[in-house]
């Protein structure tokens, strides 16, 4: 959740705050049809785009294409009725090729959409390609009517002037990487017209349509037209922003079983009719560019980590999340800017980008990580502090953490040497800042975001210590022994100061670590929601992860887990005093539970996270009320920080570093351990080198095969036994081993492990399918009460 920083425009501030509200609303659970994949959101949004391109197209909840310049709509029937298809899927489950189908009068309409640039470069002309397949499923002849049209925007039911479930545009950033959107405001003076196969607005091509099939062209849905060249020349129309214009209606007669294809092309930015790019657009083949798109993303996947678990939702979400973050990137000149998405979060935050960089590194894409990290230096102030948003000091620690973890995975000393002067300058700032603070901590600040307090923000201090840990790593790697000693002394002194503050504040809270270390932090009251007495939980949950500052079993950690988990609704964390669900916030707890060995909680959290995604595996941030309308309003999906943290979590569940050890299978689902199934991890980067393994599940046993390409040997490889399995025997390369407290410590040279085990009969059913089933049943129960009493049951 972020405010005040994405744009100076009040409209963007309100959108990010969630100023719009739907208190006490529910939707008819009948939207979740049993013949369709489950999609948590009632109004899902999707993206099609190109890695590093400056724009991306929003696929609307209805199934239309929305850009900064207009929206391409679809209709069926005569008279035409707008298509409204909520559930979509991705090709192969994870490629940025959006597909959906629906039936009208026994005719199946299938739509495929993707984006590509005409010249294959991120800076090229971005084009949306659409193919419509129309098929008669009856034994009789059918006539199908399919229409397309454009409009500037959809209905507006908020006070901000932005269409429902759309992003505001145009917007110009005051600084590189601030909120920006190309586009145009609606102009009532626009002129509209047709050429043979193009709809034109003010002399620019809005979209191309096939002209070799029987059709009728109209200016609006209720315009009478003879459809000849004279009557369709450009003219002024007295229309509103939401009026569909440029209508092309196809009348297609199909024999039984017959199908017909219609291909459309929509440039993101309208092209002048005589522009050479318009000629290239006309020549662009759907099939050719679809093949290019599939090959590009296939090559990306082939060069990174590959994780397979025998549950499609989990595997596909892991894969799709990578695409969402890569499409969110912009390449501007020589800079690679890691945004959070192409929509309302089309901007840069050091904290979000730090986690996304971490995801690239552990996914086997150090080049992408390095490109993003090179942009971080722009955000170091002359005094040495790293700040991408005023008053938010989490970036200091998270930047140094991102620098250090990149080195730990790549051992790239050239990178370490390049960033080290900035690290030295940053540590100098921290030391000076602590000297002037009465608690010798990160100074008092007003973030205007996340915790919504003024005071000593707890999470900023955990972040700073994580950053110092990684500053030590970089100093040691470069042989800066004096600096390393100095940084270790600073770390020890800082941690002692923080422990004093923590011990005092937790003595007042029953052990719970609150968002601020002050007894009475100043709350941000200039908000459309109430901030809890001690602020919103956020960085106070970072005591163990991403760096272990406190012992995982410290009573303060245990109390904080219990207190924050009590705020969960629908299985995930809430925000704003329980007002909203927050998708990725609770993953800080989940990673801590993973380290603590609380496997069942981790798996429960994992399925709750998957539950709260769309049928295209997109996650959101906040603005959905528990057991409410399931509509995030203007806070659009996919969300890049969610995507990165989900991938990190799933990787950590299967392979993770902790100190000098390399942990395997820290948490696996009961759904995955079935006879004949297997888990596969390929090309997994670790701090010790590349790891490859597979584990096959047979009757009464499992066979683990490890094909290491490690450059450094871990002290040991702890293999975690699932909490629902009872071990009878373990043999590693033929040698017997003993499981203790659910862990078998394998030697670092191990190649083959055989485990004899049995499954507990008491384990409860945990799977994505059961999570969805349970959620639907509970939502239906609450909805029926809502119909009786009007209460949504939050």
Coordinates of C-alpha atoms in Angstrom, one line a residue, residues 307-649:
X307 CA 10.2 -26.0 -10.6
X308 CA 7.5 -28.6 -11.1
X309 CA 5.1 -29.8 -8.4
X310 CA 2.2 -32.1 -9.1
X311 CA -0.4 -29.4 -8.7
X312 CA -1.1 -27.3 -11.8
X313 CA -2.2 -24.1 -9.9
X314 CA 1.1 -24.0 -7.9
X315 CA 3.4 -24.7 -10.9
X316 CA 1.6 -22.3 -13.2
X317 CA 1.5 -19.4 -10.7
X318 CA 5.2 -19.8 -10.1
X319 CA 5.8 -19.5 -13.8
X320 CA 3.3 -16.7 -14.6
X321 CA 4.7 -14.6 -11.8
X322 CA 8.0 -14.2 -13.5
X323 CA 6.3 -12.9 -16.7
X324 CA 4.3 -10.3 -14.7
X325 CA 7.5 -8.8 -13.2
X326 CA 9.4 -8.8 -16.5
X327 CA 6.5 -7.1 -18.3
X328 CA 6.4 -4.5 -15.5
X329 CA 10.0 -3.4 -16.3
X330 CA 10.7 -0.3 -18.5
X331 CA 13.8 0.3 -20.4
X332 CA 14.4 4.1 -20.7
X333 CA 17.7 4.9 -22.5
X334 CA 20.3 2.8 -20.7
X335 CA 18.2 2.4 -17.5
X336 CA 16.1 -0.6 -16.6
X337 CA 13.4 0.5 -14.3
X338 CA 11.7 -2.2 -12.3
X339 CA 8.1 -1.0 -11.8
X340 CA 5.4 -2.9 -10.0
X341 CA 3.0 -3.2 -12.9
X342 CA 2.1 -1.3 -16.0
X343 CA -1.1 0.1 -14.6
X344 CA -1.8 2.1 -11.3
X345 CA 1.6 0.9 -10.0
X346 CA 3.6 2.0 -13.1
X347 CA 6.4 3.5 -10.9
X348 CA 9.5 2.5 -9.0
X349 CA 10.0 1.7 -5.3
X350 CA 13.4 0.6 -3.9
X351 CA 11.6 -1.8 -1.5
X352 CA 9.5 -3.5 -4.1
X353 CA 12.4 -3.6 -6.6
X354 CA 14.7 -5.1 -3.9
X355 CA 12.5 -8.2 -3.6
X356 CA 11.9 -8.4 -7.3
X357 CA 15.7 -8.4 -7.8
X358 CA 16.0 -11.1 -5.2
X359 CA 13.5 -13.1 -7.2
X360 CA 15.5 -12.7 -10.4
X361 CA 18.7 -13.8 -8.6
X362 CA 17.2 -17.0 -7.1
X363 CA 15.4 -17.7 -10.4
X364 CA 18.7 -17.8 -12.4
X365 CA 18.5 -14.4 -14.0
X366 CA 21.4 -12.5 -12.6
X367 CA 21.5 -10.3 -15.7
X368 CA 18.0 -9.0 -15.1
X369 CA 18.9 -8.5 -11.4
X370 CA 22.0 -6.5 -12.3
X371 CA 20.2 -4.4 -14.8
X372 CA 17.6 -3.4 -12.2
X373 CA 20.2 -2.9 -9.5
X374 CA 22.2 -0.5 -11.6
X375 CA 19.2 1.9 -11.4
X376 CA 19.2 1.9 -7.6
X377 CA 22.2 4.2 -7.4
X378 CA 20.1 7.1 -8.8
X379 CA 18.3 7.1 -5.4
X380 CA 21.2 7.7 -3.1
X381 CA 21.1 11.2 -1.7
X382 CA 24.2 13.3 -1.4
X383 CA 24.3 12.5 2.3
X384 CA 24.4 8.8 1.6
X385 CA 20.9 7.7 2.4
X386 CA 18.9 5.7 -0.1
X387 CA 15.4 7.2 -0.5
X388 CA 13.0 6.6 -3.3
X389 CA 10.0 8.1 -1.4
X390 CA 10.3 10.9 1.0
X391 CA 10.4 9.9 4.6
X392 CA 10.6 6.2 3.9
X393 CA 13.9 4.9 5.3
X394 CA 13.3 1.2 4.6
X395 CA 15.1 1.7 1.3
X396 CA 18.5 2.2 3.1
X397 CA 18.6 -1.4 4.4
X398 CA 16.8 -3.0 1.5
X399 CA 19.1 -1.5 -1.0
X400 CA 22.2 -2.8 0.8
X401 CA 20.5 -6.1 1.3
X402 CA 19.8 -6.4 -2.4
X403 CA 23.4 -5.5 -3.2
X404 CA 24.7 -8.1 -0.8
X405 CA 22.4 -10.9 -1.7
X406 CA 23.2 -10.4 -5.4
X407 CA 26.9 -10.9 -4.7
X408 CA 26.2 -13.9 -2.4
X409 CA 24.4 -15.7 -5.3
X410 CA 26.7 -14.5 -8.2
X411 CA 30.1 -14.0 -6.6
X412 CA 30.4 -11.1 -9.0
X413 CA 33.3 -9.1 -7.6
X414 CA 33.1 -6.5 -10.4
X415 CA 29.6 -5.7 -9.2
X416 CA 30.7 -5.6 -5.6
X417 CA 33.5 -3.2 -6.4
X418 CA 31.2 -1.0 -8.4
X419 CA 28.6 -0.6 -5.7
X420 CA 31.0 -0.5 -2.7
X421 CA 31.6 3.2 -2.7
X422 CA 27.9 3.7 -2.4
X423 CA 27.8 1.2 0.5
X424 CA 30.5 3.1 2.3
X425 CA 28.7 6.3 1.9
X426 CA 25.5 4.8 3.1
X427 CA 27.0 3.3 6.2
X428 CA 28.6 6.7 7.0
X429 CA 25.1 8.2 6.8
X430 CA 23.6 5.6 9.1
X431 CA 26.4 6.0 11.7
X432 CA 25.9 9.8 11.7
X433 CA 22.1 9.4 11.9
X434 CA 22.2 7.0 14.8
X435 CA 24.5 9.3 16.7
X436 CA 21.9 12.1 16.7
X437 CA 19.0 9.8 17.7
X438 CA 18.3 9.4 21.4
X439 CA 17.6 5.7 21.0
X440 CA 20.6 5.2 18.7
X441 CA 18.3 3.8 16.0
X442 CA 17.1 4.8 12.6
X443 CA 15.8 8.4 13.0
X444 CA 12.2 9.3 13.6
X445 CA 10.4 9.8 10.3
X446 CA 7.0 10.2 8.8
X447 CA 6.6 7.6 6.0
X448 CA 3.2 8.6 4.9
X449 CA 2.7 4.9 3.9
X450 CA 2.5 1.3 5.1
X451 CA 2.7 1.8 8.9
X452 CA 1.2 5.3 8.8
X453 CA 2.9 6.6 11.8
X454 CA 5.5 9.2 12.8
X455 CA 8.1 7.7 15.0
X456 CA 10.9 5.1 15.2
X457 CA 9.6 2.7 12.6
X458 CA 10.4 -0.8 13.7
X459 CA 10.8 -2.4 10.3
X460 CA 13.2 0.3 9.2
X461 CA 15.6 -0.9 11.9
X462 CA 15.2 -4.6 11.0
X463 CA 15.9 -3.5 7.4
X464 CA 19.0 -1.5 8.4
X465 CA 20.5 -4.4 10.3
X466 CA 19.8 -6.7 7.3
X467 CA 21.6 -4.1 5.1
X468 CA 24.6 -3.9 7.5
X469 CA 24.9 -7.7 7.4
X470 CA 25.3 -7.5 3.7
X471 CA 27.6 -4.5 3.8
X472 CA 29.9 -6.8 5.9
X473 CA 29.6 -9.5 3.2
X474 CA 30.7 -7.0 0.5
X475 CA 33.5 -5.6 2.6
X476 CA 34.9 -9.1 3.3
X477 CA 34.6 -10.1 -0.4
X478 CA 36.6 -7.1 -1.5
X479 CA 39.3 -7.5 1.2
X480 CA 38.2 -4.4 3.1
X481 CA 39.1 -5.8 6.4
X482 CA 39.1 -2.5 8.3
X483 CA 35.6 -1.7 7.0
X484 CA 34.4 -5.2 7.8
X485 CA 35.5 -4.9 11.4
X486 CA 34.0 -1.4 11.6
X487 CA 30.7 -2.6 10.1
X488 CA 30.6 -5.6 12.5
X489 CA 31.1 -3.3 15.5
X490 CA 28.3 -1.0 14.1
X491 CA 26.0 -4.0 13.7
X492 CA 26.6 -5.2 17.2
X493 CA 26.1 -1.8 18.7
X494 CA 23.0 -1.2 16.6
X495 CA 21.5 -4.6 17.5
X496 CA 22.0 -4.0 21.2
X497 CA 20.3 -0.6 20.9
X498 CA 17.4 -2.2 19.1
X499 CA 17.1 -5.0 21.6
X500 CA 16.8 -2.4 24.4
X501 CA 14.0 -0.6 22.6
X502 CA 12.3 -3.9 21.7
X503 CA 12.5 -5.2 25.3
X504 CA 10.9 -2.0 26.5
X505 CA 8.1 -1.7 24.0
X506 CA 7.2 -5.5 24.1
X507 CA 7.0 -5.2 27.9
X508 CA 4.0 -3.0 27.2
X509 CA 2.4 -5.1 24.5
X510 CA 2.6 -8.6 25.9
X511 CA 5.6 -9.5 23.8
X512 CA 4.2 -8.4 20.4
X513 CA 6.6 -6.3 18.4
X514 CA 4.6 -3.3 17.2
X515 CA 5.1 -1.2 14.0
X516 CA 6.7 1.6 16.0
X517 CA 9.2 1.5 18.9
X518 CA 7.7 4.5 20.6
X519 CA 5.2 4.2 23.4
X520 CA 2.9 6.7 21.7
X521 CA 3.7 7.1 18.0
X522 CA 1.9 9.8 16.1
X523 CA -0.8 8.3 13.9
X524 CA -1.5 9.5 10.4
X525 CA -5.0 10.8 10.7
X526 CA -5.3 12.4 7.2
X527 CA -6.6 9.2 5.7
X528 CA -9.9 7.8 4.6
X529 CA -9.6 4.9 7.1
X530 CA -8.6 4.6 10.7
X531 CA -5.0 3.6 11.6
X532 CA -4.8 1.2 14.5
X533 CA -3.5 2.5 17.8
X534 CA 0.1 1.4 17.2
X535 CA 0.1 1.8 13.4
X536 CA -0.3 -0.8 10.7
X537 CA 1.6 -4.0 10.9
X538 CA 4.3 -4.1 8.2
X539 CA 8.1 -4.2 8.8
X540 CA 7.6 -5.3 12.4
X541 CA 7.1 -8.8 10.9
X542 CA 10.7 -8.8 9.5
X543 CA 12.6 -9.8 12.6
X544 CA 13.6 -13.2 11.1
X545 CA 13.2 -12.8 7.3
X546 CA 14.7 -11.7 4.9
X547 CA 17.7 -11.7 7.3
X548 CA 17.7 -13.4 10.7
X549 CA 18.0 -10.5 13.2
X550 CA 16.3 -12.2 16.1
X551 CA 16.3 -15.9 16.9
X552 CA 13.3 -17.6 15.1
X553 CA 12.1 -18.9 18.5
X554 CA 12.6 -15.6 20.4
X555 CA 9.4 -15.1 22.5
X556 CA 9.0 -11.7 20.8
X557 CA 8.9 -13.4 17.4
X558 CA 6.4 -16.0 18.7
X559 CA 4.1 -13.3 20.1
X560 CA 4.3 -11.2 17.0
X561 CA 3.3 -14.2 14.8
X562 CA 0.4 -14.9 17.1
X563 CA -0.8 -11.3 17.2
X564 CA -0.6 -10.7 13.5
X565 CA -2.0 -14.1 12.5
X566 CA -5.1 -13.2 14.7
X567 CA -5.7 -10.4 12.2
X568 CA -5.9 -12.8 9.2
X569 CA -9.2 -13.1 7.3
X570 CA -9.9 -15.6 4.6
X571 CA -6.5 -17.1 5.5
X572 CA -4.4 -14.0 4.6
X573 CA -3.3 -10.8 6.4
X574 CA -5.5 -7.7 6.7
X575 CA -4.6 -4.1 6.7
X576 CA -6.0 -0.8 7.9
X577 CA -7.4 -2.2 11.2
X578 CA -8.8 -5.2 9.4
X579 CA -10.6 -3.1 6.8
X580 CA -8.9 -4.7 3.8
X581 CA -7.3 -8.0 2.8
X582 CA -3.6 -7.6 1.9
X583 CA -2.3 -10.3 -0.3
X584 CA 1.5 -10.3 0.2
X585 CA 1.9 -8.7 3.6
X586 CA 1.5 -12.0 5.5
X587 CA 4.3 -13.7 3.5
X588 CA 6.7 -12.2 5.9
X589 CA 5.1 -14.4 8.6
X590 CA 5.1 -17.4 6.2
X591 CA 8.8 -17.2 5.5
X592 CA 9.4 -16.9 9.3
X593 CA 7.3 -20.0 9.9
X594 CA 9.2 -21.8 7.2
X595 CA 12.5 -21.1 9.0
X596 CA 10.8 -22.2 12.3
X597 CA 9.8 -25.5 10.7
X598 CA 6.0 -24.9 11.1
X599 CA 5.3 -26.7 7.9
X600 CA 1.5 -27.0 8.2
X601 CA 1.1 -23.3 8.7
X602 CA 3.3 -22.6 5.7
X603 CA 1.2 -24.9 3.5
X604 CA -2.1 -23.4 4.8
X605 CA -0.7 -19.9 4.0
X606 CA 0.5 -21.0 0.6
X607 CA -3.0 -22.2 -0.4
X608 CA -4.6 -19.1 1.0
X609 CA -2.3 -17.0 -1.3
X610 CA -3.1 -19.1 -4.3
X611 CA -6.8 -18.9 -3.5
X612 CA -6.6 -15.1 -3.7
X613 CA -5.4 -15.0 -7.3
X614 CA -7.2 -14.9 -10.6
X615 CA -7.6 -17.7 -13.1
X616 CA -4.5 -16.2 -14.8
X617 CA -2.5 -16.4 -11.6
X618 CA -2.4 -12.7 -10.9
X619 CA -2.1 -11.4 -7.4
X620 CA -3.3 -8.1 -6.0
X621 CA -2.2 -5.8 -3.1
X622 CA -5.2 -4.6 -1.1
X623 CA -8.6 -2.8 -1.2
X624 CA -10.7 -6.0 -1.0
X625 CA -12.8 -6.3 2.1
X626 CA -12.9 -9.7 3.9
X627 CA -15.9 -11.7 2.7
X628 CA -16.9 -8.7 0.5
X629 CA -17.3 -7.9 -3.2
X630 CA -14.0 -9.4 -4.2
X631 CA -13.4 -6.2 -6.2
X632 CA -10.0 -4.4 -5.8
X633 CA -11.5 -1.4 -7.6
X634 CA -8.7 0.8 -9.0
X635 CA -5.9 -1.1 -7.3
X636 CA -5.3 -3.3 -10.3
X637 CA -3.7 -6.8 -10.7
X638 CA -1.2 -8.2 -11.4
X639 CA 0.9 -6.8 -8.6
X640 CA 4.7 -7.3 -9.1
X641 CA 5.7 -7.4 -5.4
X642 CA 3.1 -10.2 -4.8
X643 CA 4.5 -12.1 -7.9
X644 CA 8.1 -11.8 -6.7
X645 CA 7.4 -12.8 -3.1
X646 CA 5.2 -15.8 -4.2
X647 CA 8.1 -17.1 -6.4
X648 CA 10.6 -16.6 -3.6
X649 CA 8.3 -18.4 -1.1

